[in-house]
mmCIF file of N, CA and C in Angstrom:
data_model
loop_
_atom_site.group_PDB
_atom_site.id
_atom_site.type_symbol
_atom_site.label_atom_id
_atom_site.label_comp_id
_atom_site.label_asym_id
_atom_site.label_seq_id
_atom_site.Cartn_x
_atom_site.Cartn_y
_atom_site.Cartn_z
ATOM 1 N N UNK A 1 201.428 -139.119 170.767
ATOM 2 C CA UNK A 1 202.385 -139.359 169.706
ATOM 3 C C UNK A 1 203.431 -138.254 169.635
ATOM 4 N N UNK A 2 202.895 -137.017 170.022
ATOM 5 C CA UNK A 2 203.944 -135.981 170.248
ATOM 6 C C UNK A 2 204.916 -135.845 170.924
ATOM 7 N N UNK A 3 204.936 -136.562 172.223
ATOM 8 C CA UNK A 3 206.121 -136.525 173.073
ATOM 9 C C UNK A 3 207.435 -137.555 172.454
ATOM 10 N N UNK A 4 207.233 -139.227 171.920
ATOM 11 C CA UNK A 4 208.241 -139.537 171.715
ATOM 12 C C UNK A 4 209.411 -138.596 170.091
ATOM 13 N N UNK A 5 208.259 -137.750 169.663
ATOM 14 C CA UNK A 5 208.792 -137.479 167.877
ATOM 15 C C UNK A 5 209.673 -135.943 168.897
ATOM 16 N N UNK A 6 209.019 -134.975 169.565
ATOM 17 C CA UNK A 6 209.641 -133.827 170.306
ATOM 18 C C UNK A 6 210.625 -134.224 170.808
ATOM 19 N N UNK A 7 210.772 -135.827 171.927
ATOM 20 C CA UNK A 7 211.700 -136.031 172.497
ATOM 21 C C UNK A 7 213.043 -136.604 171.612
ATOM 22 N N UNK A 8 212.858 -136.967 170.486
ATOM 23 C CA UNK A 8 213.418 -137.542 169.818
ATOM 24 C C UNK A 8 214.568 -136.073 168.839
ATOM 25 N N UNK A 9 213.493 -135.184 168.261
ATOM 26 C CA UNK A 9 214.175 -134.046 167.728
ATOM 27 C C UNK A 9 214.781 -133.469 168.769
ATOM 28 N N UNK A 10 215.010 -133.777 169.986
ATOM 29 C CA UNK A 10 215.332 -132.796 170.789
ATOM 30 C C UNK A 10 216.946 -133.559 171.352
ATOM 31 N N UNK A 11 216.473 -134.929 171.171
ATOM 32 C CA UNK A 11 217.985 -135.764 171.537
ATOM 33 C C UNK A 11 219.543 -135.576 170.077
ATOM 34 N N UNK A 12 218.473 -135.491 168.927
ATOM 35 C CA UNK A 12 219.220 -135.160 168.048
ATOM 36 C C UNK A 12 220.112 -133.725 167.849
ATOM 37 N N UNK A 13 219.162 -132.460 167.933
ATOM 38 C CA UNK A 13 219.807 -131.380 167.814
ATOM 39 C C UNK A 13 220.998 -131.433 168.896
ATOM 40 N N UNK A 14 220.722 -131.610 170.412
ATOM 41 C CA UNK A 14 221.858 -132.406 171.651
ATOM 42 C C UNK A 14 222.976 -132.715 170.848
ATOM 43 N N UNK A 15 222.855 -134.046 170.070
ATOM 44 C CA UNK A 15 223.910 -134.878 169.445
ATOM 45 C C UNK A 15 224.710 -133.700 168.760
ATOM 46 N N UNK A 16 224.170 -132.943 167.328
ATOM 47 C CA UNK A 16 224.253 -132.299 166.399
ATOM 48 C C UNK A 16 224.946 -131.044 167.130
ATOM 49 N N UNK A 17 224.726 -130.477 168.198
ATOM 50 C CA UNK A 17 225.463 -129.117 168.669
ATOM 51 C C UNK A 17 226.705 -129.640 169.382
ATOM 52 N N UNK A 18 226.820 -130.967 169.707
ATOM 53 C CA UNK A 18 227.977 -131.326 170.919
ATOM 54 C C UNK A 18 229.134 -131.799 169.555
ATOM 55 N N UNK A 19 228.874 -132.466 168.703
ATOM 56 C CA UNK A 19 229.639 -132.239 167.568
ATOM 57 C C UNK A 19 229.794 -131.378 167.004
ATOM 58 N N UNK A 20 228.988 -130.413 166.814
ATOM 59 C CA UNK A 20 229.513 -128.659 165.762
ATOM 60 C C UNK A 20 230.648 -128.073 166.818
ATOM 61 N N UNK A 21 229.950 -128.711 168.718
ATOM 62 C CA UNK A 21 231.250 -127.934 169.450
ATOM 63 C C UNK A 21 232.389 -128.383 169.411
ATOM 64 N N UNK A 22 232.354 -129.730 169.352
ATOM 65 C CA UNK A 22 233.930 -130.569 169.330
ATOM 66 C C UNK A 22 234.487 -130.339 167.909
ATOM 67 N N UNK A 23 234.341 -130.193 166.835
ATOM 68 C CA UNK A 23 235.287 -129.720 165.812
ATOM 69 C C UNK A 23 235.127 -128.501 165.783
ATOM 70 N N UNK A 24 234.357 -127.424 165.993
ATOM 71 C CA UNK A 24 235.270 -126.187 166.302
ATOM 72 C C UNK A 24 236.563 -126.066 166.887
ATOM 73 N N UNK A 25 236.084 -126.754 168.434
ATOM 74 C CA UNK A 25 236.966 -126.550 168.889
ATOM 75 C C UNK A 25 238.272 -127.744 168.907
ATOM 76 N N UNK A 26 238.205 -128.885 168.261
ATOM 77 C CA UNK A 26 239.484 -129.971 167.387
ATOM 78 C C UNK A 26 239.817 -129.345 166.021
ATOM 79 N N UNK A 27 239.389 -128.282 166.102
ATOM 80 C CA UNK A 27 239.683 -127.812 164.366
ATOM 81 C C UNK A 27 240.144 -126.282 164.987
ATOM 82 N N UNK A 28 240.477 -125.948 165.849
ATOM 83 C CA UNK A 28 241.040 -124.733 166.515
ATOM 84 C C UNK A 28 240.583 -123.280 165.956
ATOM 85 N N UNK A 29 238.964 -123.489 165.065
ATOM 86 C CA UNK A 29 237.891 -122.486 164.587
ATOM 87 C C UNK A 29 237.939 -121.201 166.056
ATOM 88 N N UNK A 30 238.417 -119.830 165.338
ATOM 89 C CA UNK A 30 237.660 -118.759 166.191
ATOM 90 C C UNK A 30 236.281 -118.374 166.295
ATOM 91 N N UNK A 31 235.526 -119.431 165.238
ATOM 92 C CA UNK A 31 234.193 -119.379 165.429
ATOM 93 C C UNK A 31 233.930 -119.884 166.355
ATOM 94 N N UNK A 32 232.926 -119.119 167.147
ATOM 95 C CA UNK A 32 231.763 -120.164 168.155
ATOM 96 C C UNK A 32 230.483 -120.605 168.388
ATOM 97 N N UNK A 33 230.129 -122.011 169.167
ATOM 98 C CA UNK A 33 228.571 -121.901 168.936
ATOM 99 C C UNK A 33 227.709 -121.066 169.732
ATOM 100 N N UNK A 34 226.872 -120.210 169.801
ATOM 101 C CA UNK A 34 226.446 -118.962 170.564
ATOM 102 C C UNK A 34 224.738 -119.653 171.165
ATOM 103 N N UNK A 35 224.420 -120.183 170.404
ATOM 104 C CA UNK A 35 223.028 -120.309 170.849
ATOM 105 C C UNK A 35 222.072 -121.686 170.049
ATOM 106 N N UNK A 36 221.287 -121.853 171.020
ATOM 107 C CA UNK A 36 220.529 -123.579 170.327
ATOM 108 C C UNK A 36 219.396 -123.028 170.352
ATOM 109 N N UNK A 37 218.215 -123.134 169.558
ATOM 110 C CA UNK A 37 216.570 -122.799 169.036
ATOM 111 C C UNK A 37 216.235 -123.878 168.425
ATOM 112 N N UNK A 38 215.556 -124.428 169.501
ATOM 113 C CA UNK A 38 214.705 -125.702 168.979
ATOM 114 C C UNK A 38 215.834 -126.451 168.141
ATOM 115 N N UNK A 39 215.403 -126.405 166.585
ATOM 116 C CA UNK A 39 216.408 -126.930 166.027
ATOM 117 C C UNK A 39 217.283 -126.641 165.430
ATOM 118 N N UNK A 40 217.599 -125.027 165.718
ATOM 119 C CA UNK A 40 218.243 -124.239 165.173
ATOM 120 C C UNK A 40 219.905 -123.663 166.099
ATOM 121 N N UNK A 41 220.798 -124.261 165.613
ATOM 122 C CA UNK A 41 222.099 -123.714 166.138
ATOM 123 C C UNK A 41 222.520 -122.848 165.021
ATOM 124 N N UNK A 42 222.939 -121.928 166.068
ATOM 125 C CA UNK A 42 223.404 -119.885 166.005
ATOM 126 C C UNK A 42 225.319 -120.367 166.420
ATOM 127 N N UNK A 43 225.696 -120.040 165.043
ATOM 128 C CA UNK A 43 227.143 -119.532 165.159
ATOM 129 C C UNK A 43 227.867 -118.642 164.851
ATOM 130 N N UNK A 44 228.578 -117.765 165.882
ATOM 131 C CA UNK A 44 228.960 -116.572 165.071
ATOM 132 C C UNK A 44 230.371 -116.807 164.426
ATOM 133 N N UNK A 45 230.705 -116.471 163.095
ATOM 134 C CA UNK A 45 231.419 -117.564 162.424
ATOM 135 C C UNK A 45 232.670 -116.162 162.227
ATOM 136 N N UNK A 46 233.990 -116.309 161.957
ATOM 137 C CA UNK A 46 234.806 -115.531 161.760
ATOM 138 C C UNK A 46 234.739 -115.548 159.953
ATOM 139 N N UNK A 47 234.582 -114.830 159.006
ATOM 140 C CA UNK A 47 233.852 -114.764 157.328
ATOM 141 C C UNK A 47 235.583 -115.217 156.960
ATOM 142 N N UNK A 48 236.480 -115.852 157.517
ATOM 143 C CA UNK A 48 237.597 -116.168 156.931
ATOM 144 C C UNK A 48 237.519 -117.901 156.823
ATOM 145 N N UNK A 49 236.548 -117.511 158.124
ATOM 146 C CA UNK A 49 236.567 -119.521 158.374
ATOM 147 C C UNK A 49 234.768 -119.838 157.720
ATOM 148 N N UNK A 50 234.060 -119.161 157.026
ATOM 149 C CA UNK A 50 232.369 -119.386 156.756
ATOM 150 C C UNK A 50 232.456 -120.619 155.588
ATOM 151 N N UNK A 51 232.853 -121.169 154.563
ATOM 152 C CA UNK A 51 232.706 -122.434 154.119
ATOM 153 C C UNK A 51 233.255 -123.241 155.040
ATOM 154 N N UNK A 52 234.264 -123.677 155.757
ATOM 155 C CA UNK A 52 234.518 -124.704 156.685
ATOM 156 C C UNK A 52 233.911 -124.832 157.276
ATOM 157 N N UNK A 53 233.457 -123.653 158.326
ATOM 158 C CA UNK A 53 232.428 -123.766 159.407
ATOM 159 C C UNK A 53 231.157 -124.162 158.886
ATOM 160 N N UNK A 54 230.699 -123.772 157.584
ATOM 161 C CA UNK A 54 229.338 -124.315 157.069
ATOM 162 C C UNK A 54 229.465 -125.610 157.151
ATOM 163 N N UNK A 55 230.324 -126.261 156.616
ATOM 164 C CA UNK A 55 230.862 -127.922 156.116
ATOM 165 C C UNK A 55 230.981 -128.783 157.336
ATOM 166 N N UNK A 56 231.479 -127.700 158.472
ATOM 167 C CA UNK A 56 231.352 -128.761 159.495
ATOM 168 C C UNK A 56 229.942 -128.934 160.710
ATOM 169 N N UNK A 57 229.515 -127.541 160.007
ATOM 170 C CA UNK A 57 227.584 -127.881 160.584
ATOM 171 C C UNK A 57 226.933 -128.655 159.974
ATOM 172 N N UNK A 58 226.975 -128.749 158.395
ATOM 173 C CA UNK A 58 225.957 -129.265 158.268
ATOM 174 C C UNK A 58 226.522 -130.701 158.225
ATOM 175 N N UNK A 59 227.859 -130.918 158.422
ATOM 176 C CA UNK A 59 228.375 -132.501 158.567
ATOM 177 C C UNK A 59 227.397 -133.240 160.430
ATOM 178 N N UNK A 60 227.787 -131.782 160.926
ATOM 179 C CA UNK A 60 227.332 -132.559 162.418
ATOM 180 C C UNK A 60 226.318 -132.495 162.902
ATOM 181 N N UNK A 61 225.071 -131.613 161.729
ATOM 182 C CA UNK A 61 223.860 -131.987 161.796
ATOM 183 C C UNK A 61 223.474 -133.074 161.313
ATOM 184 N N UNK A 62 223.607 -133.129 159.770
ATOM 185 C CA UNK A 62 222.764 -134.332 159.026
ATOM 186 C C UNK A 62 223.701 -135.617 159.297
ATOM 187 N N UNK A 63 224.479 -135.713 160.132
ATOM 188 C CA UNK A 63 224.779 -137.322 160.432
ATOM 189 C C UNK A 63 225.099 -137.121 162.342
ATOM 190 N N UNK A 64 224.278 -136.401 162.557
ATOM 191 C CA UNK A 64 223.550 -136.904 164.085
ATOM 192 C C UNK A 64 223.464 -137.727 164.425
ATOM 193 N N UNK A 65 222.717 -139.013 164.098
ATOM 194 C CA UNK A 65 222.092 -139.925 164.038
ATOM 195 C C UNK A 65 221.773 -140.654 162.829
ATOM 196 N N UNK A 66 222.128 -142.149 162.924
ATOM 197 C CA UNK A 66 222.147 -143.133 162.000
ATOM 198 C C UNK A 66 220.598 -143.379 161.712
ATOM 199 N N UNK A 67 219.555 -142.828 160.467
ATOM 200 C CA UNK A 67 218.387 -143.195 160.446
ATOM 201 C C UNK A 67 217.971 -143.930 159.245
ATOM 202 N N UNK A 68 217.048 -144.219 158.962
ATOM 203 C CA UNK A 68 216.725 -144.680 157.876
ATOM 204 C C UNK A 68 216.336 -144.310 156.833
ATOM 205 N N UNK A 69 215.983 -142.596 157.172
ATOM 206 C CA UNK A 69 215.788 -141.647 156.246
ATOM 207 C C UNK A 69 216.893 -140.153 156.765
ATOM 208 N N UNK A 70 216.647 -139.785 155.112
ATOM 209 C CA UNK A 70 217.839 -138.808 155.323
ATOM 210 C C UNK A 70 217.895 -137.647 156.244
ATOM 211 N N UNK A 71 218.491 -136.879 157.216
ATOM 212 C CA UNK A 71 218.785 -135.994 157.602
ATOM 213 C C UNK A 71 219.336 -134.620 156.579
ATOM 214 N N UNK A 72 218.569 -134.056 156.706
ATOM 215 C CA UNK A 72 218.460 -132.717 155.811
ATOM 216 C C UNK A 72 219.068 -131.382 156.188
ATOM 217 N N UNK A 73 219.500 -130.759 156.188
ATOM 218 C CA UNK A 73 220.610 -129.338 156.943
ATOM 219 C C UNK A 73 219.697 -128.359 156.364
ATOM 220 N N UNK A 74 219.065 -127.533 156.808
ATOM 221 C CA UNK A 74 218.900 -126.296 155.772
ATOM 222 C C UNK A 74 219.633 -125.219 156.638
ATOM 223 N N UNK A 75 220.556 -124.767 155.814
ATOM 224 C CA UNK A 75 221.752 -123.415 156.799
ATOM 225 C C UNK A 75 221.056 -122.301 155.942
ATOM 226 N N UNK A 76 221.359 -120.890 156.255
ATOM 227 C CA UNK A 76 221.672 -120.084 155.906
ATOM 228 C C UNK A 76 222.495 -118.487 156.831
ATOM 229 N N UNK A 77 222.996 -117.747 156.155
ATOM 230 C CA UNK A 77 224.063 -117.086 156.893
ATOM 231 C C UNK A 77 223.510 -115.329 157.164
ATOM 232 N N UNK A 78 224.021 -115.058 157.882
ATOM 233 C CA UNK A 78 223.358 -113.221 157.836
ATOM 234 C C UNK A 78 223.854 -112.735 159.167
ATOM 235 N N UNK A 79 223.964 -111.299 159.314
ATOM 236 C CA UNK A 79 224.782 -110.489 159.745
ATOM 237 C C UNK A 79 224.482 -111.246 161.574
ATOM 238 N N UNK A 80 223.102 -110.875 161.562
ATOM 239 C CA UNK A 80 222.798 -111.347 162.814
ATOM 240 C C UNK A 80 221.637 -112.062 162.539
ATOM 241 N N UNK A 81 221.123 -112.930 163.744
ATOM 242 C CA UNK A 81 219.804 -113.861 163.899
ATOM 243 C C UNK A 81 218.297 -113.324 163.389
ATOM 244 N N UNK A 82 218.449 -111.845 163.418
ATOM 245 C CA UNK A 82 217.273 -110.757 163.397
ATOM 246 C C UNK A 82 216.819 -110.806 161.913
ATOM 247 N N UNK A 83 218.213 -110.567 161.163
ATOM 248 C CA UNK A 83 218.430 -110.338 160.001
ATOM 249 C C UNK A 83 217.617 -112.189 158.416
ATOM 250 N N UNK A 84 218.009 -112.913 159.715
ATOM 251 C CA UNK A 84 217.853 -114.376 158.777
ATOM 252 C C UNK A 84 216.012 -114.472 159.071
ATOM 253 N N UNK A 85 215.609 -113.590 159.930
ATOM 254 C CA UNK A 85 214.080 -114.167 159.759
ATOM 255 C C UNK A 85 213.172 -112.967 159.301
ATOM 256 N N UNK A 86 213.786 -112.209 158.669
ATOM 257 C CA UNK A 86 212.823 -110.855 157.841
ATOM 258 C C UNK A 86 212.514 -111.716 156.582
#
């Protein structure tokens, strides 16, 4: 039962980072996407552009994929990656 639910979170985050990349970069953001973790995309964001850039992650996470239940974003922001898991 584990392989189709893994393969499945794994086609989504795919979906979810190839859209955070295309409106960065259709939205001409000096932010970029730096890194994918499981289900976790790493952006290092310019703090002039950090509500847009939030707005357009968690837009191109939680509508990834058309489901029947909701898609949920949980973001949060910090200096570096080190810093968000103390």
């Amino acid at each position: 039962m584990n392989s189709p639910i893994q393969g499945s979170a794994a086609d989504l985050i795919k979906i979810a980072m190839l859209k955070a990349f295309r409106g960065l970069r259709e939205g001409n953001f000096r932010s970029e996407l730096v890194l994918q973790i499981h289900d976790e995309l790493i952006i290092r964001t310019e703090k002039s552009e950090m509500d847009r850039v939030k707005d357009l992650l968690r837009q191109s996470m939680e509508n990834a994929m058309d489901l029947k239940v909701a898609l949920l974003c949980d973001m949060n922001d910090a200096y570096s990656w080190h810093d968000l898991k103390e």
